[in-house]
Coordinates of C-alpha atoms in Angstrom, one line a residue:
Chain A
G1 CA 11.9 -14.3 -8.4
E2 CA 12.7 -12.7 -5.2
D3 CA 10.0 -12.6 -2.5
V4 CA 10.0 -11.0 0.5
E5 CA 7.1 -11.9 3.5
Q6 CA 6.1 -10.4 6.4
S7 CA 3.1 -10.4 9.1
L8 CA 0.9 -7.5 8.3
F9 CA 0.4 -6.3 12.2
L10 CA 1.6 -6.3 15.3
S11 CA 0.6 -4.6 18.7
V12 CA 2.8 -3.9 21.6
R13 CA 2.1 -2.2 25.0
E14 CA 4.5 1.2 25.0
G15 CA 7.8 0.2 27.1
D16 CA 7.7 -3.6 25.7
S17 CA 10.1 -4.8 23.0
S18 CA 8.9 -5.3 19.9
V19 CA 9.9 -8.1 17.2
I20 CA 9.3 -7.7 13.4
N21 CA 9.7 -10.7 11.5
C22 CA 10.5 -11.2 7.9
T23 CA 11.4 -14.0 5.5
Y24 CA 13.0 -14.0 2.3
T25 CA 13.6 -16.6 -0.7
D26 CA 16.8 -15.2 -2.5
S27 CA 19.8 -16.7 -1.2
S28 CA 21.8 -14.1 -2.8
S29 CA 21.0 -11.0 -1.4
T30 CA 23.3 -8.8 -0.7
Y31 CA 22.2 -6.5 1.9
L32 CA 18.7 -6.5 3.8
Y33 CA 17.0 -3.3 5.0
W34 CA 14.3 -2.3 7.4
Y35 CA 12.5 0.9 6.1
K36 CA 9.9 2.9 8.5
Q37 CA 6.8 5.0 6.8
E38 CA 4.8 7.0 9.1
P39 CA 1.5 8.6 7.9
G40 CA 1.7 10.9 5.2
A41 CA 5.6 10.2 4.9
G42 CA 8.1 8.2 3.0
L43 CA 10.0 5.0 3.4
Q44 CA 12.7 6.1 5.8
L45 CA 15.6 3.9 6.0
L46 CA 16.1 2.7 9.7
T47 CA 18.8 0.2 9.2
Y48 CA 20.1 -2.5 7.0
I49 CA 22.6 -5.2 7.4
F50 CA 25.1 -7.0 5.3
S51 CA 24.3 -10.4 4.2
N52 CA 27.8 -11.7 6.1
M53 CA 26.6 -10.3 9.6
D54 CA 24.2 -12.2 11.9
M55 CA 23.5 -9.1 14.0
K56 CA 23.5 -5.7 13.9
Q57 CA 22.7 -3.3 16.8
D58 CA 21.8 0.5 16.8
Q59 CA 20.5 2.1 19.6
R60 CA 17.3 0.7 20.4
L61 CA 17.1 -1.2 17.1
T62 CA 18.8 -4.8 16.9
V63 CA 18.9 -6.7 13.4
L64 CA 19.1 -10.5 13.6
L65 CA 19.8 -12.1 10.5
N66 CA 19.9 -16.3 9.8
K67 CA 20.9 -16.9 6.4
K68 CA 20.7 -20.6 6.9
D69 CA 16.5 -19.9 7.4
K70 CA 16.6 -17.0 5.3
H71 CA 15.1 -14.7 8.4
L72 CA 15.4 -11.4 9.1
S73 CA 14.1 -9.7 12.3
L74 CA 13.8 -6.1 13.6
R75 CA 13.5 -5.7 17.4
I76 CA 13.0 -2.5 18.9
A77 CA 13.5 -1.7 22.9
D78 CA 11.3 0.2 24.8
T79 CA 8.6 0.9 22.2
Q80 CA 7.4 4.4 22.5
T81 CA 4.0 5.6 20.7
G82 CA 6.0 7.3 18.2
D83 CA 7.1 4.0 16.7
S84 CA 3.8 3.5 15.6
A85 CA 4.2 3.3 11.7
I86 CA 4.4 0.7 8.9
Y87 CA 7.7 -1.2 8.7
F88 CA 9.0 -2.6 5.6
C89 CA 11.7 -5.4 4.9
A90 CA 13.5 -5.1 1.8
E91 CA 16.4 -6.9 0.2
S92 CA 18.7 -6.0 -2.7
T93 CA 20.7 -9.2 -4.6
R94 CA 23.6 -7.3 -5.6
S95 CA 25.4 -4.2 -4.7
G96 CA 25.3 -1.0 -7.2
N97 CA 22.3 0.4 -8.8
T98 CA 19.5 -2.5 -8.1
P99 CA 16.1 -2.6 -7.2
L100 CA 14.8 -3.2 -3.9
V101 CA 12.4 -6.3 -3.3
F102 CA 10.0 -5.3 -0.7
G103 CA 7.9 -7.0 1.7
K104 CA 4.1 -6.0 2.1
G105 CA 5.1 -4.2 5.4
T106 CA 4.2 -4.7 9.2
R107 CA 1.7 -2.1 10.7
L108 CA 3.1 -1.4 14.4
S109 CA 0.5 -0.1 16.9
V110 CA 2.0 0.7 19.9
I111 CA -0.6 1.3 23.2
A112 CA -0.1 3.5 25.8
Chain B
E1 CA 18.4 17.5 5.8
P2 CA 18.3 16.9 1.9
E3 CA 15.1 15.4 1.2
V4 CA 13.2 13.9 -2.1
T5 CA 9.9 15.7 -2.8
Q6 CA 7.2 14.6 -5.0
T7 CA 3.9 16.2 -6.5
P8 CA 1.2 16.1 -6.3
S9 CA 0.7 14.5 -3.1
H10 CA -2.7 12.9 -4.7
Q11 CA -4.3 13.0 -8.3
V12 CA -7.1 12.1 -9.4
T13 CA -7.9 11.4 -13.3
Q14 CA -10.3 9.6 -15.4
M15 CA -9.6 6.3 -17.1
G16 CA -7.6 6.8 -20.4
Q17 CA -6.1 10.4 -19.5
E18 CA -2.2 10.8 -19.4
V19 CA -0.8 11.5 -16.1
I20 CA 2.6 13.0 -15.1
L21 CA 4.2 12.6 -11.7
R22 CA 7.0 15.0 -10.6
C23 CA 9.7 14.3 -8.3
V24 CA 13.1 16.4 -7.4
P25 CA 15.7 14.1 -6.2
I26 CA 18.3 15.1 -3.7
S27 CA 20.7 17.3 -5.6
N28 CA 24.0 15.1 -5.6
H29 CA 22.1 12.0 -6.6
L30 CA 22.6 10.3 -9.2
Y31 CA 20.5 7.2 -9.5
F32 CA 16.8 7.4 -9.5
Y33 CA 13.9 5.2 -9.1
W34 CA 10.0 4.9 -9.1
Y35 CA 8.3 2.2 -7.2
R36 CA 4.6 1.9 -6.6
Q37 CA 2.1 0.0 -3.7
I38 CA -1.1 -0.6 -5.1
L39 CA -3.5 -0.6 -1.5
G40 CA -2.7 -3.6 0.6
Q41 CA 0.1 -5.4 -1.9
K42 CA 3.9 -5.0 -1.6
V43 CA 6.0 -1.7 -2.8
E44 CA 6.8 -2.7 -6.1
F45 CA 9.8 -1.6 -8.3
L46 CA 9.0 0.2 -11.8
V47 CA 12.1 1.6 -13.2
S48 CA 15.5 3.0 -12.6
F49 CA 17.2 5.6 -14.5
Y50 CA 21.0 6.8 -14.5
N51 CA 23.0 9.0 -16.8
N52 CA 19.8 10.0 -18.4
E53 CA 18.7 6.4 -19.5
I54 CA 16.7 3.9 -18.1
S55 CA 19.2 0.9 -16.6
E56 CA 16.3 -1.7 -15.5
K57 CA 12.5 -2.0 -15.6
S58 CA 10.2 -4.2 -14.3
E59 CA 7.3 -6.1 -16.4
I60 CA 5.1 -3.6 -14.6
F61 CA 6.9 -0.7 -17.1
D62 CA 5.2 -1.2 -20.3
D63 CA 4.6 1.4 -23.2
Q64 CA 2.1 3.3 -21.4
F65 CA 4.8 4.1 -18.7
S66 CA 8.1 6.6 -19.5
V67 CA 10.5 8.5 -17.5
E68 CA 12.2 11.6 -18.2
R69 CA 14.6 13.8 -16.3
P70 CA 13.9 17.1 -18.6
D71 CA 16.1 19.2 -16.3
G72 CA 18.7 19.1 -13.8
S73 CA 16.3 18.6 -10.9
N74 CA 12.8 17.3 -11.8
F75 CA 12.5 13.2 -12.3
T76 CA 9.2 12.6 -14.1
L77 CA 6.9 9.5 -14.5
K78 CA 4.4 9.7 -17.1
I79 CA 1.6 7.2 -17.7
R80 CA 0.2 7.8 -21.1
S81 CA -3.2 6.2 -20.8
T82 CA -4.1 5.3 -17.3
K83 CA -6.2 2.3 -16.2
L84 CA -8.2 1.4 -13.3
E85 CA -5.4 -0.9 -12.0
D86 CA -2.7 1.8 -12.5
S87 CA -4.5 3.3 -9.0
A88 CA -1.6 3.2 -6.5
M89 CA 0.7 5.2 -4.3
Y90 CA 3.8 6.0 -6.5
F91 CA 7.0 6.6 -5.0
C92 CA 10.2 8.3 -6.2
A93 CA 13.8 7.5 -4.8
S94 CA 17.6 8.5 -5.5
R95 CA 20.8 7.2 -4.2
A96 CA 24.0 8.6 -4.6
R97 CA 26.9 7.3 -6.3
T98 CA 28.7 6.2 -3.4
S99 CA 26.4 4.7 -1.5
G100 CA 28.0 1.3 -1.4
H101 CA 25.0 -0.4 0.5
N102 CA 22.9 1.0 -2.1
E103 CA 20.6 3.1 0.2
Q104 CA 17.7 4.8 -1.4
F105 CA 15.9 8.0 -0.6
F106 CA 12.4 7.9 -0.4
G107 CA 9.7 10.5 -1.4
P108 CA 6.5 10.7 0.4
G109 CA 4.5 9.3 -2.3
T110 CA 1.8 10.7 -4.9
R111 CA -1.7 8.7 -4.5
L112 CA -3.2 7.9 -7.9
T113 CA -6.5 7.5 -8.2
V114 CA -8.0 6.4 -11.7
L115 CA -11.8 6.8 -11.8

């Protein structure tokens, strides 16, 4: 079945860039997502990328997709303490009403 | 901004007891989901629901689980006879019919502890 893998921890200094990486196995993935979970809160969709795109930028966030290597990354520029959270990579293999397949999440700690 | 809500935030129960986890999806959404995350593991899909019936379910969603939309606002997950391994965070999600990129909005979760 589909699988999504991410590293579990990342620690960066405030003001630096953070790069969170994810790999997935299903070559038929249609959409790939980054969700953020803050303590006590639900999963909040940060951004997504369609599989025919290589890059998507949204303010401080840059998503890079390498379909050949099945690798997705999320870069957060000028990381702030408020960015400390767990970041989940997810994919869905078709459009419409399909379940999301998640990774375990990467805990980002931002050091002031 | 509309959001998905879930109650209770934390439920403690004895093994073998029935539990009902409640969710109020965003009001104009038509697709509903339950996911769970066992501590330290991935967020796993349990079931999706549309038009008053289950549209897809995972292997985890066995006969001990059921879902219901008893009225126009609530969406519930029932576990008939809880097991220790059901201890997890349970997330409800909903999606609008018009979401072309399958954007699912998640609630804050219910932490279920089975003793």
